[in-house]
Amino acid sequence: MSEYLPGLAGVPATKSNISDIDGDKGLLSYRGYPIEQLAANSSFEETTLLLLDGELPTRDQLRNFDEQLKENRRVKYNIRELMKTLPITGHPMEMLQTAVACLGMFYPGNECLTGSDACEDLFYIHNMTVKIIARMGTIVAMWEHIRRGDDPVPPRKDLSHAENFLYMLNEKEPDPILARIMDVCLILHAEHTINASTFSVLVNGSTLASPYSVISSAISALSGPLHGGANQRVLEMLEQVGSPAKAEEYVDKKLANKEVIWGMGHREYKTKDPRAKILQKMVTELLEKKGGSNPLLETAIAVEKAAEERLAHKGVYANVDFYSGILYSEMGIPADQFTAIFAIARSAGWLAHWREQLADNRIFRPTQVYTGKPLRDYVPLDKR
Ligand code: COA
Protein backbone atom coordinates (compact mmCIF):
# COMPACT_ATOMS: atom_id res chain seq x y z
CA MET A 1 0.00 0.00 0.00
CA SER A 2 1.56 3.31 -1.01
CA GLU A 3 -1.32 5.76 -0.73
CA TYR A 4 -0.58 8.43 1.85
CA LEU A 5 -3.54 9.47 4.00
CA PRO A 6 -2.82 12.59 6.13
CA GLY A 7 -3.37 11.94 9.81
CA LEU A 8 -3.76 8.24 8.90
CA ALA A 9 -7.50 8.95 8.62
CA GLY A 10 -9.34 5.67 8.32
CA VAL A 11 -6.12 3.60 8.40
CA PRO A 12 -6.29 0.79 11.00
CA ALA A 13 -3.16 0.99 13.18
CA THR A 14 -3.90 -2.15 15.18
CA LYS A 15 -6.48 -4.79 16.00
CA SER A 16 -8.14 -4.15 19.33
CA ASN A 17 -11.04 -5.51 21.36
CA ILE A 18 -11.00 -2.82 24.06
CA SER A 19 -13.48 -0.19 22.84
CA ASP A 20 -15.53 0.69 19.80
CA ILE A 21 -17.08 3.80 18.26
CA ASP A 22 -19.99 4.02 15.82
CA GLY A 23 -19.39 7.58 14.66
CA ASP A 24 -22.56 7.87 12.57
CA LYS A 25 -24.86 6.73 15.36
CA GLY A 26 -22.82 8.40 18.13
CA LEU A 27 -22.20 5.18 20.06
CA LEU A 28 -19.23 4.38 22.29
CA SER A 29 -18.72 1.08 24.10
CA TYR A 30 -16.00 -0.37 26.33
CA ARG A 31 -15.61 -4.14 25.86
CA GLY A 32 -19.12 -4.12 24.36
CA TYR A 33 -20.82 -2.20 27.17
CA PRO A 34 -22.45 1.11 26.13
CA ILE A 35 -20.84 4.14 27.74
CA GLU A 36 -24.26 5.32 29.00
CA GLN A 37 -24.71 2.11 31.02
CA LEU A 38 -21.22 2.30 32.47
CA ALA A 39 -21.70 5.97 33.39
CA ALA A 40 -24.99 5.18 35.09
CA ASN A 41 -23.95 2.05 36.96
CA SER A 42 -20.20 1.51 37.15
CA SER A 43 -17.29 3.03 39.07
CA PHE A 44 -13.91 4.09 37.69
CA GLU A 45 -12.27 1.14 39.46
CA GLU A 46 -14.71 -1.36 37.95
CA THR A 47 -14.51 0.22 34.48
CA THR A 48 -10.71 0.14 34.66
CA LEU A 49 -10.71 -3.57 35.44
CA LEU A 50 -13.19 -4.12 32.61
CA LEU A 51 -10.86 -2.29 30.22
CA LEU A 52 -7.80 -4.18 31.45
CA ASP A 53 -9.21 -7.69 31.72
CA GLY A 54 -12.09 -7.68 29.24
CA GLU A 55 -14.93 -8.63 31.59
CA LEU A 56 -16.84 -6.98 34.42
CA PRO A 57 -15.10 -8.14 37.61
CA THR A 58 -16.65 -10.27 40.35
CA ARG A 59 -17.08 -8.66 43.77
CA ASP A 60 -13.83 -10.28 45.01
CA GLN A 61 -11.84 -9.27 41.93
CA LEU A 62 -13.06 -5.70 42.29
CA ARG A 63 -12.28 -5.56 46.03
CA ASN A 64 -8.82 -6.96 45.40
CA PHE A 65 -8.09 -4.42 42.63
CA ASP A 66 -9.48 -1.56 44.71
CA GLU A 67 -7.13 -2.54 47.55
CA GLN A 68 -4.16 -2.67 45.18
CA LEU A 69 -4.93 0.84 43.94
CA LYS A 70 -5.28 2.14 47.50
CA GLU A 71 -2.00 0.50 48.55
CA ASN A 72 -0.16 2.19 45.68
CA ARG A 73 -1.40 5.76 45.98
CA ARG A 74 1.61 7.13 47.81
CA VAL A 75 4.63 8.33 45.87
CA LYS A 76 8.18 8.48 47.19
CA TYR A 77 9.31 11.53 49.15
CA ASN A 78 11.88 12.15 46.40
CA ILE A 79 9.14 12.60 43.78
CA ARG A 80 7.59 15.26 45.99
CA GLU A 81 10.97 16.95 46.38
CA LEU A 82 11.48 16.84 42.63
CA MET A 83 8.05 18.37 42.02
CA LYS A 84 8.95 21.20 44.40
CA THR A 85 11.80 22.17 42.11
CA LEU A 86 9.49 22.66 39.10
CA PRO A 87 8.39 26.22 38.23
CA ILE A 88 4.93 26.96 39.60
CA THR A 89 4.07 28.73 36.35
CA GLY A 90 4.54 25.49 34.41
CA HIS A 91 1.52 23.72 32.98
CA PRO A 92 0.18 20.76 35.00
CA MET A 93 0.45 18.52 31.93
CA GLU A 94 4.17 19.24 31.66
CA MET A 95 4.52 18.62 35.38
CA LEU A 96 2.59 15.34 35.03
CA GLN A 97 4.69 14.20 32.09
CA THR A 98 7.87 14.97 34.03
CA ALA A 99 6.72 13.31 37.24
CA VAL A 100 5.45 10.16 35.50
CA ALA A 101 8.68 9.81 33.51
CA CYS A 102 10.56 10.20 36.80
CA LEU A 103 8.54 7.45 38.45
CA GLY A 104 10.46 5.09 36.16
CA MET A 105 13.73 6.26 37.73
CA PHE A 106 12.44 5.91 41.28
CA TYR A 107 10.58 2.63 40.76
CA PRO A 108 12.84 0.65 38.40
CA GLY A 109 12.05 -2.88 37.32
CA ASN A 110 11.55 -2.97 33.59
CA GLU A 111 13.83 -5.98 33.20
CA CYS A 112 10.79 -8.06 32.16
CA LEU A 113 10.51 -5.99 29.03
CA THR A 114 14.05 -6.60 27.94
CA GLY A 115 14.59 -10.12 29.29
CA SER A 116 13.92 -13.35 27.45
CA ASP A 117 10.28 -13.49 28.60
CA ALA A 118 9.60 -9.98 27.31
CA CYS A 119 5.89 -9.17 27.17
CA GLU A 120 4.85 -12.42 28.82
CA ASP A 121 5.05 -11.52 32.48
CA LEU A 122 1.43 -10.73 33.27
CA PHE A 123 2.25 -10.13 36.93
CA TYR A 124 4.78 -7.45 35.96
CA ILE A 125 2.36 -5.85 33.50
CA HIS A 126 -0.48 -5.79 36.05
CA ASN A 127 1.80 -4.50 38.79
CA MET A 128 3.06 -1.61 36.66
CA THR A 129 -0.49 -0.85 35.53
CA VAL A 130 -1.73 -0.58 39.11
CA LYS A 131 1.22 1.57 40.19
CA ILE A 132 0.71 4.07 37.39
CA ILE A 133 -3.10 4.35 37.57
CA ALA A 134 -2.99 4.67 41.37
CA ARG A 135 -0.41 7.47 41.28
CA MET A 136 -1.71 9.66 38.46
CA GLY A 137 -4.38 11.25 40.68
CA THR A 138 -1.94 11.58 43.56
CA ILE A 139 0.53 13.54 41.44
CA VAL A 140 -2.10 15.88 39.94
CA ALA A 141 -3.59 16.64 43.36
CA MET A 142 -0.14 17.06 44.97
CA TRP A 143 0.78 19.66 42.37
CA GLU A 144 -2.20 21.85 43.28
CA HIS A 145 -0.70 22.26 46.78
CA ILE A 146 2.97 22.32 45.81
CA ARG A 147 2.44 25.13 43.31
CA ARG A 148 0.79 27.19 46.03
CA GLY A 149 3.79 26.62 48.29
CA ASP A 150 1.91 24.20 50.55
CA ASP A 151 2.65 20.65 51.57
CA PRO A 152 0.63 18.10 49.58
CA VAL A 153 -2.17 16.21 51.31
CA PRO A 154 -1.34 12.51 51.83
CA PRO A 155 -3.69 10.02 50.15
CA ARG A 156 -6.25 8.03 52.14
CA LYS A 157 -6.97 4.32 51.91
CA ASP A 158 -10.63 4.53 52.92
CA LEU A 159 -11.77 6.49 49.87
CA SER A 160 -12.58 5.54 46.29
CA HIS A 161 -10.32 6.71 43.45
CA ALA A 162 -12.55 9.72 42.66
CA GLU A 163 -13.16 10.57 46.34
CA ASN A 164 -9.48 10.36 47.18
CA PHE A 165 -8.55 12.63 44.28
CA LEU A 166 -11.04 15.30 45.40
CA TYR A 167 -9.94 14.87 49.02
CA MET A 168 -6.27 15.31 48.13
CA LEU A 169 -7.08 18.26 45.87
CA ASN A 170 -9.26 20.17 48.33
CA GLU A 171 -8.03 18.84 51.68
CA LYS A 172 -11.56 18.20 52.87
CA GLU A 173 -14.09 15.40 52.92
CA PRO A 174 -15.47 15.15 49.36
CA ASP A 175 -19.12 16.00 48.81
CA PRO A 176 -20.78 12.68 47.77
CA ILE A 177 -22.54 14.29 44.79
CA LEU A 178 -19.32 15.84 43.48
CA ALA A 179 -17.42 12.60 44.10
CA ARG A 180 -19.94 10.68 42.00
CA ILE A 181 -19.70 13.32 39.25
CA MET A 182 -15.91 12.96 39.27
CA ASP A 183 -16.27 9.17 39.18
CA VAL A 184 -18.50 9.42 36.09
CA CYS A 185 -16.09 11.89 34.45
CA LEU A 186 -13.27 9.39 34.97
CA ILE A 187 -15.37 6.61 33.42
CA LEU A 188 -16.27 8.78 30.41
CA HIS A 189 -12.64 9.74 29.75
CA ALA A 190 -11.08 6.33 30.47
CA GLU A 191 -10.83 5.01 26.92
CA HIS A 192 -11.50 6.00 23.32
CA THR A 193 -10.03 3.62 20.70
CA ILE A 194 -6.89 4.64 18.78
CA ASN A 195 -6.70 8.40 19.33
CA ALA A 196 -3.38 10.28 19.14
CA SER A 197 -2.27 9.59 22.73
CA THR A 198 -3.25 5.91 22.56
CA PHE A 199 -1.41 5.59 19.25
CA SER A 200 1.61 7.01 21.04
CA VAL A 201 1.22 4.24 23.63
CA LEU A 202 1.23 1.64 20.86
CA VAL A 203 4.29 3.12 19.14
CA ASN A 204 6.33 3.59 22.31
CA GLY A 205 5.10 0.33 23.84
CA SER A 206 6.14 -1.55 20.70
CA THR A 207 9.78 -0.60 21.33
CA LEU A 208 9.52 -2.23 24.79
CA ALA A 209 10.14 1.13 26.46
CA SER A 210 9.27 1.19 30.17
CA PRO A 211 5.58 1.75 30.98
CA TYR A 212 6.46 5.05 32.66
CA SER A 213 8.05 6.31 29.42
CA VAL A 214 5.10 5.00 27.45
CA ILE A 215 2.56 6.83 29.63
CA SER A 216 4.71 9.94 29.72
CA SER A 217 4.64 10.03 25.91
CA ALA A 218 0.87 9.62 25.97
CA ILE A 219 0.53 12.53 28.41
CA SER A 220 2.52 14.65 25.97
CA ALA A 221 0.20 13.75 23.08
CA LEU A 222 -2.91 14.37 25.19
CA SER A 223 -1.72 17.83 26.22
CA GLY A 224 -2.12 19.27 22.71
CA PRO A 225 -5.17 21.50 22.13
CA LEU A 226 -6.33 19.39 19.18
CA HIS A 227 -6.60 16.45 21.62
CA GLY A 228 -7.17 16.58 25.42
CA GLY A 229 -5.90 20.14 25.80
CA ALA A 230 -9.12 21.32 24.14
CA ASN A 231 -11.09 21.18 27.42
CA GLN A 232 -9.10 24.06 28.90
CA ARG A 233 -9.36 26.01 25.62
CA VAL A 234 -13.15 25.60 25.62
CA LEU A 235 -13.49 27.29 28.99
CA GLU A 236 -11.16 30.11 27.95
CA MET A 237 -13.17 30.49 24.72
CA LEU A 238 -16.49 30.69 26.59
CA GLU A 239 -15.08 33.34 28.91
CA GLN A 240 -13.88 35.25 25.85
CA VAL A 241 -17.31 35.01 24.16
CA GLY A 242 -18.79 36.55 27.31
CA SER A 243 -22.52 35.97 26.83
CA PRO A 244 -24.97 33.87 24.76
CA ALA A 245 -25.89 36.98 22.75
CA LYS A 246 -22.33 37.21 21.40
CA ALA A 247 -22.08 33.54 20.36
CA GLU A 248 -23.02 33.89 16.68
CA GLU A 249 -20.73 36.85 16.10
CA TYR A 250 -17.85 35.00 17.80
CA VAL A 251 -18.33 31.82 15.76
CA ASP A 252 -18.62 33.76 12.49
CA LYS A 253 -15.43 35.65 13.22
CA LYS A 254 -13.50 32.50 14.11
CA LEU A 255 -14.66 30.68 10.99
CA ALA A 256 -13.91 33.69 8.79
CA ASN A 257 -10.35 33.64 10.20
CA LYS A 258 -10.15 29.87 9.51
CA GLU A 259 -9.79 29.17 13.23
CA VAL A 260 -11.35 26.23 15.05
CA ILE A 261 -14.14 26.33 17.61
CA TRP A 262 -12.69 24.46 20.57
CA GLY A 263 -14.56 21.38 21.73
CA MET A 264 -16.22 20.91 18.32
CA GLY A 265 -15.39 18.25 15.76
CA HIS A 266 -14.00 14.75 15.91
CA ARG A 267 -12.31 12.40 13.46
CA GLU A 268 -14.62 9.52 14.39
CA TYR A 269 -17.98 11.10 15.28
CA LYS A 270 -20.23 12.61 12.64
CA THR A 271 -22.84 13.46 15.25
CA LYS A 272 -22.73 14.75 18.84
CA ASP A 273 -20.25 12.83 20.99
CA PRO A 274 -22.25 10.61 23.42
CA ARG A 275 -19.92 11.69 26.24
CA ALA A 276 -20.74 15.36 25.59
CA LYS A 277 -24.45 14.56 26.02
CA ILE A 278 -23.81 12.92 29.41
CA LEU A 279 -21.53 15.74 30.57
CA GLN A 280 -24.03 18.43 29.49
CA LYS A 281 -26.78 16.63 31.43
CA MET A 282 -24.55 16.33 34.50
CA VAL A 283 -23.66 20.02 34.56
CA THR A 284 -27.34 20.97 34.07
CA GLU A 285 -28.39 18.68 36.93
CA LEU A 286 -25.60 19.93 39.19
CA LEU A 287 -26.70 23.53 38.66
CA GLU A 288 -30.32 22.59 39.37
CA LYS A 289 -29.25 20.92 42.62
CA LYS A 290 -27.24 23.97 43.58
CA GLY A 291 -30.24 26.12 42.70
CA GLY A 292 -28.13 28.46 40.60
CA SER A 293 -27.11 29.12 37.05
CA ASN A 294 -23.78 29.41 35.28
CA PRO A 295 -23.54 31.98 32.49
CA LEU A 296 -20.81 29.84 30.93
CA LEU A 297 -23.31 27.02 30.37
CA GLU A 298 -25.77 29.35 28.67
CA THR A 299 -22.94 30.71 26.52
CA ALA A 300 -21.80 27.16 25.72
CA ILE A 301 -25.27 26.14 24.55
CA ALA A 302 -25.42 29.24 22.31
CA VAL A 303 -21.91 28.62 20.89
CA GLU A 304 -22.71 24.96 20.25
CA LYS A 305 -25.93 25.95 18.42
CA ALA A 306 -24.20 28.60 16.32
CA ALA A 307 -21.29 26.28 15.48
CA GLU A 308 -23.59 23.37 14.67
CA GLU A 309 -25.70 25.52 12.32
CA ARG A 310 -22.55 26.45 10.41
CA LEU A 311 -20.55 23.21 10.63
CA ALA A 312 -22.98 20.28 10.85
CA HIS A 313 -22.76 19.77 7.06
CA LYS A 314 -19.06 18.94 7.63
CA GLY A 315 -19.97 16.49 10.40
CA VAL A 316 -18.72 18.83 13.13
CA TYR A 317 -20.57 18.58 16.47
CA ALA A 318 -19.70 19.00 20.15
CA ASN A 319 -17.09 16.57 21.45
CA VAL A 320 -16.21 15.36 24.96
CA ASP A 321 -14.26 18.52 25.76
CA PHE A 322 -17.11 20.93 25.14
CA TYR A 323 -18.95 20.53 28.46
CA SER A 324 -16.38 18.89 30.78
CA GLY A 325 -14.65 22.16 31.66
CA ILE A 326 -17.85 23.88 32.82
CA LEU A 327 -18.52 20.89 35.04
CA TYR A 328 -15.01 20.94 36.51
CA SER A 329 -15.14 24.70 37.04
CA GLU A 330 -18.45 24.24 38.90
CA MET A 331 -16.53 21.82 41.12
CA GLY A 332 -13.96 24.53 41.86
CA ILE A 333 -11.15 22.95 39.80
CA PRO A 334 -8.69 25.34 38.10
CA ALA A 335 -8.92 25.33 34.28
CA ASP A 336 -5.30 24.32 33.71
CA GLN A 337 -5.93 21.08 35.63
CA PHE A 338 -8.73 19.90 33.31
CA THR A 339 -6.47 18.04 30.89
CA ALA A 340 -4.53 16.50 33.75
CA ILE A 341 -7.82 15.05 35.07
CA PHE A 342 -8.44 13.67 31.58
CA ALA A 343 -5.01 11.99 31.83
CA ILE A 344 -5.81 10.46 35.25
CA ALA A 345 -8.81 8.76 33.63
CA ARG A 346 -7.18 7.88 30.32
CA SER A 347 -4.29 6.10 32.02
CA ALA A 348 -6.71 3.14 32.32
CA GLY A 349 -7.28 2.91 28.57
CA TRP A 350 -3.65 3.62 27.75
CA LEU A 351 -2.47 0.75 29.92
CA ALA A 352 -5.11 -1.61 28.54
CA HIS A 353 -3.72 -0.85 25.07
CA TRP A 354 -0.13 -1.20 26.31
CA ARG A 355 -0.97 -4.69 27.54
CA GLU A 356 -2.78 -5.56 24.32
CA GLN A 357 0.20 -4.33 22.27
CA LEU A 358 2.68 -6.40 24.32
CA ALA A 359 0.56 -9.52 23.94
CA ASP A 360 1.13 -9.47 20.18
CA ASN A 361 4.01 -7.11 19.68
CA ARG A 362 5.76 -6.00 16.54
CA ILE A 363 7.69 -2.75 16.52
CA PHE A 364 5.95 0.08 14.66
CA ARG A 365 7.94 1.09 11.64
CA PRO A 366 5.74 2.73 9.01
CA THR A 367 7.00 3.84 5.67
CA GLN A 368 6.76 7.22 3.93
CA VAL A 369 6.20 8.79 0.54
CA TYR A 370 9.57 10.40 -0.19
CA THR A 371 9.19 13.90 -1.68
CA GLY A 372 12.85 15.01 -1.51
CA LYS A 373 15.69 15.36 -4.06
CA PRO A 374 16.86 12.39 -6.15
CA LEU A 375 20.32 10.90 -5.41
CA ARG A 376 23.04 13.47 -6.14
CA ASP A 377 26.77 14.03 -5.54
CA TYR A 378 28.13 15.94 -2.57
CA VAL A 379 29.38 19.45 -3.47
CA PRO A 380 32.51 20.63 -1.59
CA LEU A 381 32.08 23.84 0.41
CA ASP A 382 34.29 26.01 -1.92
CA LYS A 383 32.23 24.92 -4.97
CA ARG A 384 28.82 26.03 -3.59
N1 COA B 1 -14.08 24.36 14.17
C1 COA B 1 -14.21 24.75 12.88
N2 COA B 1 -14.11 23.92 11.82
C2 COA B 1 -13.85 22.63 12.09
C3 COA B 1 -13.70 22.16 13.39
C4 COA B 1 -13.82 23.08 14.46
N3 COA B 1 -13.67 22.70 15.74
N4 COA B 1 -13.42 20.84 13.37
C5 COA B 1 -13.40 20.51 12.07
N5 COA B 1 -13.68 21.57 11.30
C6 COA B 1 -13.76 21.60 9.84
C7 COA B 1 -12.36 21.57 9.22
O1 COA B 1 -11.86 22.87 9.06
C8 COA B 1 -12.62 20.88 7.91
O2 COA B 1 -13.19 21.82 7.03
P1 COA B 1 -12.84 21.77 5.45
O3 COA B 1 -13.33 20.43 4.99
O4 COA B 1 -13.59 22.92 4.88
O5 COA B 1 -11.35 21.91 5.35
C9 COA B 1 -13.73 19.89 8.26
O6 COA B 1 -14.39 20.41 9.41
C10 COA B 1 -13.20 18.50 8.58
O7 COA B 1 -12.31 18.61 9.68
P2 COA B 1 -10.85 18.01 9.75
O8 COA B 1 -9.90 19.08 10.13
O9 COA B 1 -10.55 17.23 8.51
O10 COA B 1 -11.03 17.00 10.94
P3 COA B 1 -9.91 16.14 11.62
O11 COA B 1 -10.50 14.81 11.85
O12 COA B 1 -8.62 16.20 10.89
O13 COA B 1 -9.68 16.90 13.02
C11 COA B 1 -10.16 17.66 15.20
C12 COA B 1 -10.41 16.57 14.16
C13 COA B 1 -10.73 17.19 16.52
C14 COA B 1 -8.65 17.86 15.38
C15 COA B 1 -10.83 18.97 14.75
O14 COA B 1 -12.22 18.76 14.67
C16 COA B 1 -10.52 20.13 15.69
O15 COA B 1 -9.51 20.79 15.52
N6 COA B 1 -11.41 20.38 16.70
C17 COA B 1 -11.13 21.41 17.69
C18 COA B 1 -10.19 20.88 18.76
C19 COA B 1 -10.88 19.93 19.69
O16 COA B 1 -11.96 20.20 20.19
N7 COA B 1 -10.22 18.81 19.95
C20 COA B 1 -10.72 17.80 20.85
C21 COA B 1 -11.08 16.57 20.13
S1 COA B 1 -11.84 15.40 21.22
XYZ file of C-alpha atoms and ligand atoms in Angstrom, residues 6-7 9 192 224-231 234 254-255 258-268 270 273 275 307 311 313-317 319-322 342, ligand 1:
89
model
C -2.821 12.590 6.126
C -3.365 11.939 9.813
C -7.496 8.949 8.622
C -11.499 6.005 23.315
C -2.124 19.269 22.713
C -5.172 21.502 22.128
C -6.335 19.392 19.179
C -6.598 16.453 21.624
C -7.172 16.576 25.416
C -5.900 20.139 25.797
C -9.122 21.324 24.142
C -11.088 21.175 27.421
C -13.154 25.604 25.620
C -13.501 32.497 14.109
C -14.656 30.679 10.986
C -10.147 29.873 9.513
C -9.788 29.173 13.235
C -11.353 26.230 15.052
C -14.139 26.327 17.614
C -12.687 24.459 20.574
C -14.564 21.381 21.726
C -16.221 20.907 18.324
C -15.391 18.248 15.761
C -14.000 14.745 15.908
C -12.306 12.398 13.460
C -14.622 9.520 14.395
C -20.226 12.609 12.640
C -20.253 12.829 20.988
C -19.921 11.693 26.244
C -21.295 26.283 15.482
C -20.552 23.205 10.631
C -22.761 19.770 7.065
C -19.064 18.936 7.631
C -19.971 16.486 10.397
C -18.719 18.830 13.129
C -20.570 18.576 16.465
C -17.093 16.572 21.452
C -16.213 15.362 24.965
C -14.255 18.517 25.762
C -17.113 20.934 25.136
C -8.436 13.671 31.579
N -14.077 24.356 14.168
C -14.213 24.752 12.876
N -14.110 23.919 11.820
C -13.853 22.631 12.091
C -13.695 22.161 13.394
C -13.819 23.077 14.456
N -13.668 22.702 15.739
N -13.420 20.845 13.365
C -13.399 20.506 12.069
N -13.675 21.567 11.302
C -13.757 21.598 9.838
C -12.360 21.574 9.218
O -11.855 22.872 9.057
C -12.617 20.882 7.913
O -13.190 21.819 7.035
P -12.842 21.774 5.452
O -13.329 20.432 4.987
O -13.589 22.917 4.879
O -11.347 21.905 5.347
C -13.726 19.886 8.255
O -14.388 20.414 9.406
C -13.198 18.498 8.579
O -12.312 18.607 9.681
P -10.853 18.009 9.747
O -9.898 19.081 10.134
O -10.549 17.235 8.510
O -11.030 17.002 10.937
P -9.905 16.140 11.622
O -10.497 14.812 11.849
O -8.617 16.205 10.890
O -9.681 16.900 13.021
C -10.158 17.665 15.204
C -10.411 16.571 14.161
C -10.727 17.187 16.522
C -8.650 17.857 15.375
C -10.834 18.972 14.749
O -12.225 18.764 14.670
C -10.522 20.131 15.689
O -9.507 20.792 15.524
N -11.410 20.380 16.705
C -11.126 21.413 17.695
C -10.189 20.876 18.765
C -10.881 19.927 19.692
O -11.958 20.197 20.194
N -10.219 18.808 19.954
C -10.721 17.798 20.855
C -11.081 16.571 20.126
S -11.841 15.401 21.220
